[in-house]
Structures are given as structure tokens and as C-alpha cells.
Short mmCIF file of C-alpha atoms in Angstrom, two decimals:
data_model
loop_
_atom_site.label_atom_id
_atom_site.label_comp_id
_atom_site.label_asym_id
_atom_site.label_seq_id
_atom_site.Cartn_x
_atom_site.Cartn_y
_atom_site.Cartn_z
CA LYS A 1275 133.89 111.05 77.44
CA GLN A 1276 134.77 111.35 74.00
CA GLU A 1277 138.42 111.51 72.93
CA VAL A 1278 139.79 111.91 69.61
CA THR A 1279 143.55 110.75 68.49
CA GLN A 1280 145.02 112.04 65.42
CA ILE A 1281 148.26 110.59 64.12
CA PRO A 1282 151.05 111.46 63.35
CA ALA A 1283 151.12 114.74 65.23
CA ALA A 1284 153.64 115.90 62.25
CA LEU A 1285 154.10 114.45 58.54
CA SER A 1286 156.58 115.83 56.23
CA VAL A 1287 156.77 114.15 52.69
CA PRO A 1288 157.97 115.62 49.26
CA GLU A 1289 155.39 117.22 46.63
CA GLY A 1290 153.70 114.78 44.61
CA GLU A 1291 153.34 112.09 46.98
CA ASN A 1292 149.90 110.57 48.20
CA LEU A 1293 149.24 110.40 51.77
CA VAL A 1294 147.10 109.53 54.71
CA LEU A 1295 146.07 111.09 57.70
CA ASN A 1296 144.71 109.22 60.65
CA CYS A 1297 141.84 109.95 63.21
CA SER A 1298 140.47 107.84 65.91
CA PHE A 1299 137.92 108.44 68.53
CA THR A 1300 136.77 106.42 71.58
CA ASP A 1301 132.83 106.60 71.41
CA SER A 1302 131.18 105.16 68.18
CA ALA A 1303 127.98 106.99 68.78
CA ILE A 1304 128.68 109.82 66.45
CA TYR A 1305 126.36 112.09 64.58
CA ASN A 1306 129.07 113.09 62.08
CA LEU A 1307 132.67 113.26 61.50
CA GLN A 1308 134.45 116.70 59.87
CA TRP A 1309 137.95 117.35 58.95
CA PHE A 1310 139.30 120.75 58.82
CA ARG A 1311 142.31 122.66 57.84
CA GLN A 1312 144.06 125.19 59.96
CA ASP A 1313 146.90 127.55 58.40
CA PRO A 1314 148.98 129.23 60.85
CA GLY A 1315 146.96 132.10 63.32
CA LYS A 1316 143.80 131.64 61.08
CA GLY A 1317 140.73 130.18 61.67
CA LEU A 1318 139.78 126.58 60.32
CA THR A 1319 138.24 125.70 57.34
CA SER A 1320 135.85 122.97 56.95
CA LEU A 1321 137.21 120.24 54.08
CA LEU A 1322 134.85 117.28 54.53
CA LEU A 1323 131.72 116.10 56.47
CA ILE A 1324 131.09 112.51 56.65
CA GLN A 1325 127.65 111.44 58.07
CA SER A 1326 127.43 108.66 60.33
CA SER A 1327 125.39 106.68 58.01
CA GLN A 1328 128.08 107.08 55.22
CA ARG A 1329 131.50 105.69 54.65
CA GLU A 1330 133.29 108.20 52.71
CA GLN A 1331 133.13 111.63 51.07
CA THR A 1332 135.29 113.03 48.22
CA SER A 1333 136.30 116.40 47.12
CA GLY A 1334 138.64 117.15 44.76
CA ARG A 1335 142.20 115.54 45.95
CA LEU A 1336 140.77 114.92 49.31
CA ASN A 1337 138.92 111.63 50.22
CA ALA A 1338 137.68 111.25 53.94
CA SER A 1339 136.53 107.56 54.99
CA LEU A 1340 134.54 106.56 58.08
CA ASP A 1341 134.47 103.21 59.97
CA LYS A 1342 132.19 104.11 62.78
CA SER A 1343 132.33 100.60 64.47
CA SER A 1344 136.08 100.66 64.83
CA GLY A 1345 136.41 104.68 65.59
CA ARG A 1346 138.27 105.41 62.68
CA SER A 1347 138.73 107.74 59.78
CA THR A 1348 141.22 108.59 57.38
CA LEU A 1349 141.74 111.46 55.18
CA TYR A 1350 143.65 110.90 51.74
CA ILE A 1351 145.31 113.45 49.98
CA ALA A 1352 146.34 112.55 46.46
CA ALA A 1353 149.48 114.23 44.80
CA SER A 1354 150.12 116.38 47.53
CA GLN A 1355 151.13 120.31 46.81
CA PRO A 1356 152.95 122.63 48.82
CA GLY A 1357 149.65 124.75 49.10
CA ASP A 1358 148.29 121.58 51.12
CA SER A 1359 150.76 122.51 53.81
CA ALA A 1360 148.76 123.14 56.72
CA THR A 1361 147.33 121.54 60.06
CA TYR A 1362 144.63 119.13 59.59
CA LEU A 1363 142.06 118.35 62.35
CA CYS A 1364 139.53 115.76 62.87
CA ALA A 1365 136.48 116.37 64.85
CA VAL A 1366 133.39 114.24 65.90
CA SER A 1367 130.07 115.44 66.80
CA ARG A 1368 128.36 114.36 70.07
CA ILE A 1369 124.76 112.85 70.09
CA GLN A 1370 122.74 115.74 71.09
CA GLY A 1371 122.12 119.36 70.81
CA ALA A 1372 123.80 121.43 68.45
CA GLN A 1373 126.76 120.72 66.57
CA LYS A 1374 128.96 120.54 69.40
CA LEU A 1375 132.22 119.03 68.30
CA VAL A 1376 135.16 117.44 69.60
CA PHE A 1377 138.40 117.88 68.25
CA GLY A 1378 141.78 115.90 67.83
CA GLN A 1379 144.87 117.97 68.56
CA GLY A 1380 145.76 118.09 64.87
CA THR A 1381 148.35 116.82 62.19
CA ARG A 1382 150.95 119.21 61.17
CA LEU A 1383 151.65 118.65 57.33
CA THR A 1384 154.51 120.00 55.53
CA ILE A 1385 154.62 119.13 51.64
CA ASN A 1386 158.26 120.11 50.70
CA PRO A 1387 158.82 121.09 46.93
CA SER B 792 126.37 133.85 50.92
CA GLN B 793 127.17 133.59 54.70
CA THR B 794 130.02 135.24 56.17
CA ILE B 795 131.30 135.35 59.62
CA HIS B 796 133.39 138.22 61.18
CA GLN B 797 135.39 138.38 64.51
CA TRP B 798 137.51 141.04 65.88
CA PRO B 799 140.04 142.11 67.04
CA ALA B 800 142.46 139.64 65.65
CA THR B 801 144.94 140.33 68.22
CA LEU B 802 144.83 141.41 71.81
CA VAL B 803 147.10 142.00 74.66
CA GLN B 804 145.63 142.54 77.74
CA PRO B 805 147.04 142.97 81.50
CA VAL B 806 145.91 140.28 84.14
CA GLY B 807 142.63 141.54 85.93
CA SER B 808 141.30 143.62 82.98
CA PRO B 809 137.93 143.11 81.35
CA LEU B 810 137.51 141.16 77.82
CA SER B 811 135.16 141.47 75.32
CA LEU B 812 135.14 139.70 71.88
CA GLU B 813 132.61 140.17 69.29
CA CYS B 814 131.37 137.90 66.42
CA THR B 815 128.72 138.43 64.10
CA VAL B 816 127.42 136.48 61.01
CA GLU B 817 125.83 137.51 57.95
CA GLY B 818 123.61 135.99 55.28
CA THR B 819 121.55 133.66 57.56
CA SER B 820 119.12 133.78 60.02
CA ASN B 821 118.83 131.93 63.56
CA PRO B 822 122.15 130.15 63.27
CA ASN B 823 123.68 128.19 65.96
CA LEU B 824 126.95 130.03 67.41
CA TYR B 825 129.71 128.65 69.25
CA TRP B 826 133.07 130.02 70.83
CA TYR B 827 135.95 127.60 70.90
CA ARG B 828 139.47 128.14 72.35
CA GLN B 829 142.52 126.98 71.19
CA ALA B 830 145.36 126.93 73.98
CA ALA B 831 149.03 126.32 73.20
CA GLY B 832 149.57 122.65 73.05
CA ARG B 833 146.04 121.71 73.06
CA GLY B 834 143.05 120.92 70.90
CA LEU B 835 140.00 123.18 70.46
CA GLN B 836 137.66 123.16 73.32
CA LEU B 837 134.23 124.25 72.98
CA LEU B 838 133.56 126.91 75.51
CA PHE B 839 129.77 128.27 74.78
CA TYR B 840 126.98 127.61 72.18
CA SER B 841 123.59 129.35 71.52
CA VAL B 842 120.81 128.13 69.76
CA GLY B 843 118.78 131.38 69.77
CA ILE B 844 118.84 135.06 71.31
CA GLY B 845 119.75 134.88 75.00
CA GLN B 846 120.31 131.28 75.16
CA ILE B 847 123.80 130.49 76.18
CA SER B 848 124.82 126.89 77.15
CA SER B 849 128.56 126.60 78.97
CA GLU B 850 130.43 123.65 78.48
CA VAL B 851 133.29 124.19 80.84
CA PRO B 852 133.19 126.05 84.18
CA GLN B 853 135.62 129.17 83.75
CA ASN B 854 136.41 132.59 84.15
CA LEU B 855 134.42 133.63 80.85
CA SER B 856 130.56 134.31 80.00
CA ALA B 857 129.24 134.60 76.60
CA SER B 858 126.00 136.77 75.37
CA ARG B 859 123.74 136.56 72.73
CA PRO B 860 121.98 140.21 72.34
CA GLN B 861 120.91 139.79 68.76
CA ASP B 862 120.36 136.79 66.23
CA ARG B 863 123.69 136.87 64.63
CA GLN B 864 125.75 138.58 67.47
CA PHE B 865 127.75 136.54 69.77
CA ILE B 866 129.88 137.99 72.40
CA LEU B 867 132.77 136.45 74.81
CA SER B 868 133.44 138.51 77.97
CA SER B 869 135.42 138.34 81.08
CA LYS B 870 135.23 140.80 83.94
CA LYS B 871 138.72 140.04 85.05
CA LEU B 872 141.29 138.01 82.98
CA LEU B 873 143.57 135.46 84.26
CA LEU B 874 146.76 134.46 82.52
CA SER B 875 145.14 130.93 82.01
CA ASP B 876 142.60 132.69 79.63
CA SER B 877 145.31 133.20 76.87
CA GLY B 878 144.84 131.55 73.70
CA PHE B 879 143.39 131.56 70.19
CA TYR B 880 139.58 132.27 70.44
CA LEU B 881 137.49 130.94 67.65
CA CYS B 882 134.12 132.05 66.78
CA ALA B 883 131.54 129.65 64.65
CA TRP B 884 128.32 129.17 63.38
CA SER B 885 126.07 126.22 61.81
CA LEU B 886 122.60 126.03 60.65
CA ALA B 887 119.95 125.16 62.95
CA GLN B 888 116.67 123.92 62.56
CA ARG B 889 117.38 120.46 64.49
CA ARG B 890 119.72 119.45 61.80
CA ASN B 891 122.87 117.92 62.98
CA ASN B 892 124.50 116.99 59.91
CA GLU B 893 125.68 120.59 58.81
CA LYS B 894 129.22 121.90 58.44
CA LEU B 895 130.62 124.19 61.11
CA PHE B 896 132.07 127.57 59.87
CA PHE B 897 134.51 129.53 61.58
CA GLY B 898 135.86 132.96 61.98
CA SER B 899 139.42 133.99 61.65
CA GLY B 900 139.97 133.78 65.33
CA THR B 901 141.45 136.21 68.00
CA GLN B 902 145.05 135.42 69.56
CA LEU B 903 144.55 136.70 73.06
CA SER B 904 147.82 137.11 75.27
CA VAL B 905 147.14 137.76 78.91
CA LEU B 906 150.33 139.28 80.50
#
């Protein structure tokens, strides 16, 4: 059974810092890995999707890496801003069928002005 | 562009009452549709998914059911709610056509409190 773990559970940093969020998964047989952002009481917004054959994806100040063999992914946020404050969730897709994702419990990020 | 609508945003229901949550997608055809639940202190859990009209797969045994009466409509129901059904319910869609590397797009969620 696939399990996804995100560390740390919560992180608070001053504005402007670069930071890394971690995600690990127990079964390396995945189709892809996605990073999402969730604001309080809201739905999820897809940030980056890394296919199993890829090692990283970049969007603006965000960079996500994937090391499938070791079951790890990182989300790097450069020059953090208060608007980046949210919960960040990592999810991996299972082998067969529709996009059935297994989610981690998220990292609650707070950027202090 | 594609949009997903989910309602209501908030719902308070007594134990034993019925439930109907609705989700519709616009701007795409034959999407895969999903219902997730986010319970307090727990991660998102996939409840149901559908690859077409009338086709529903259940991921976990529970007090809930799902239906897809139209291509872009997905409904989550219960005949009698339990306290444990409380949570944040999210509908989502993705492109189909056997493509497994597409992003998942979520609705804004329904906060259900069963009292």
C-alpha cells in the first residue's frame, strides 16, 4: 500500500528566504507526482506535475524534483513571499486506472513579513 | 477554458439525514471525475471516481454513494448521515483518453458538519 509522508508538518520562515519542502513515498512504482497548494477552507490548486520519466519541473519561483528510485520529491520555493503562505500537498498516482492520487498530509507554510 | 463548480460551500446536517452534493464541470468532454474527502487531521482520501456516465468505482467502503447521471455531473449522496461523515469534500476532474499524466483540477470544496 502506497504511503506518502511530508516533512515538516509545519514551517515558518521570514519573507525572502529560499525553502525546501520534502515528500517521500513508499512504493517507487508511480506514474507521476504532483504538488498542490491549498489555502484555508479552499480547494487544491495544482502547482507542478512531474512524470515518472522526469527528474524535475519548474514554474516561476517553484522547482520540484523527483528521485523515483529513492521515493523522494522536493519542492523548492525561491525568494518566499507572504502570499506563498498555504498548505502544500504532495500526491503520487498509482499504477493503473484513472488519476487516483495518494496524498501526503501536507506541510503548512507560513511566510512572515 | 475548463471550470468546475461544486456546491454548497458549507452544509450542516443532523445525523440520520440524507445528503446530496453536486459537482459539474464545464469546458471539457468525457472527463474523469472524482470525490475526495479531507477529514480533520487526515490527508485527502479518494472516495469515488468515474470514467464515464453511469460508471462509478468506490475506493473505500462507507456510508456514501456516488452517481454520474450526465457526462459532466457528479453527485455524492447518502441516505443517512453519520457523525463520521463530517469533513471537507472535494470534487475533481482530469482529462481521460487513457492519459495518466494529466493534472487533477479541484473544485472549491464543501465543508460538511454532521451534528
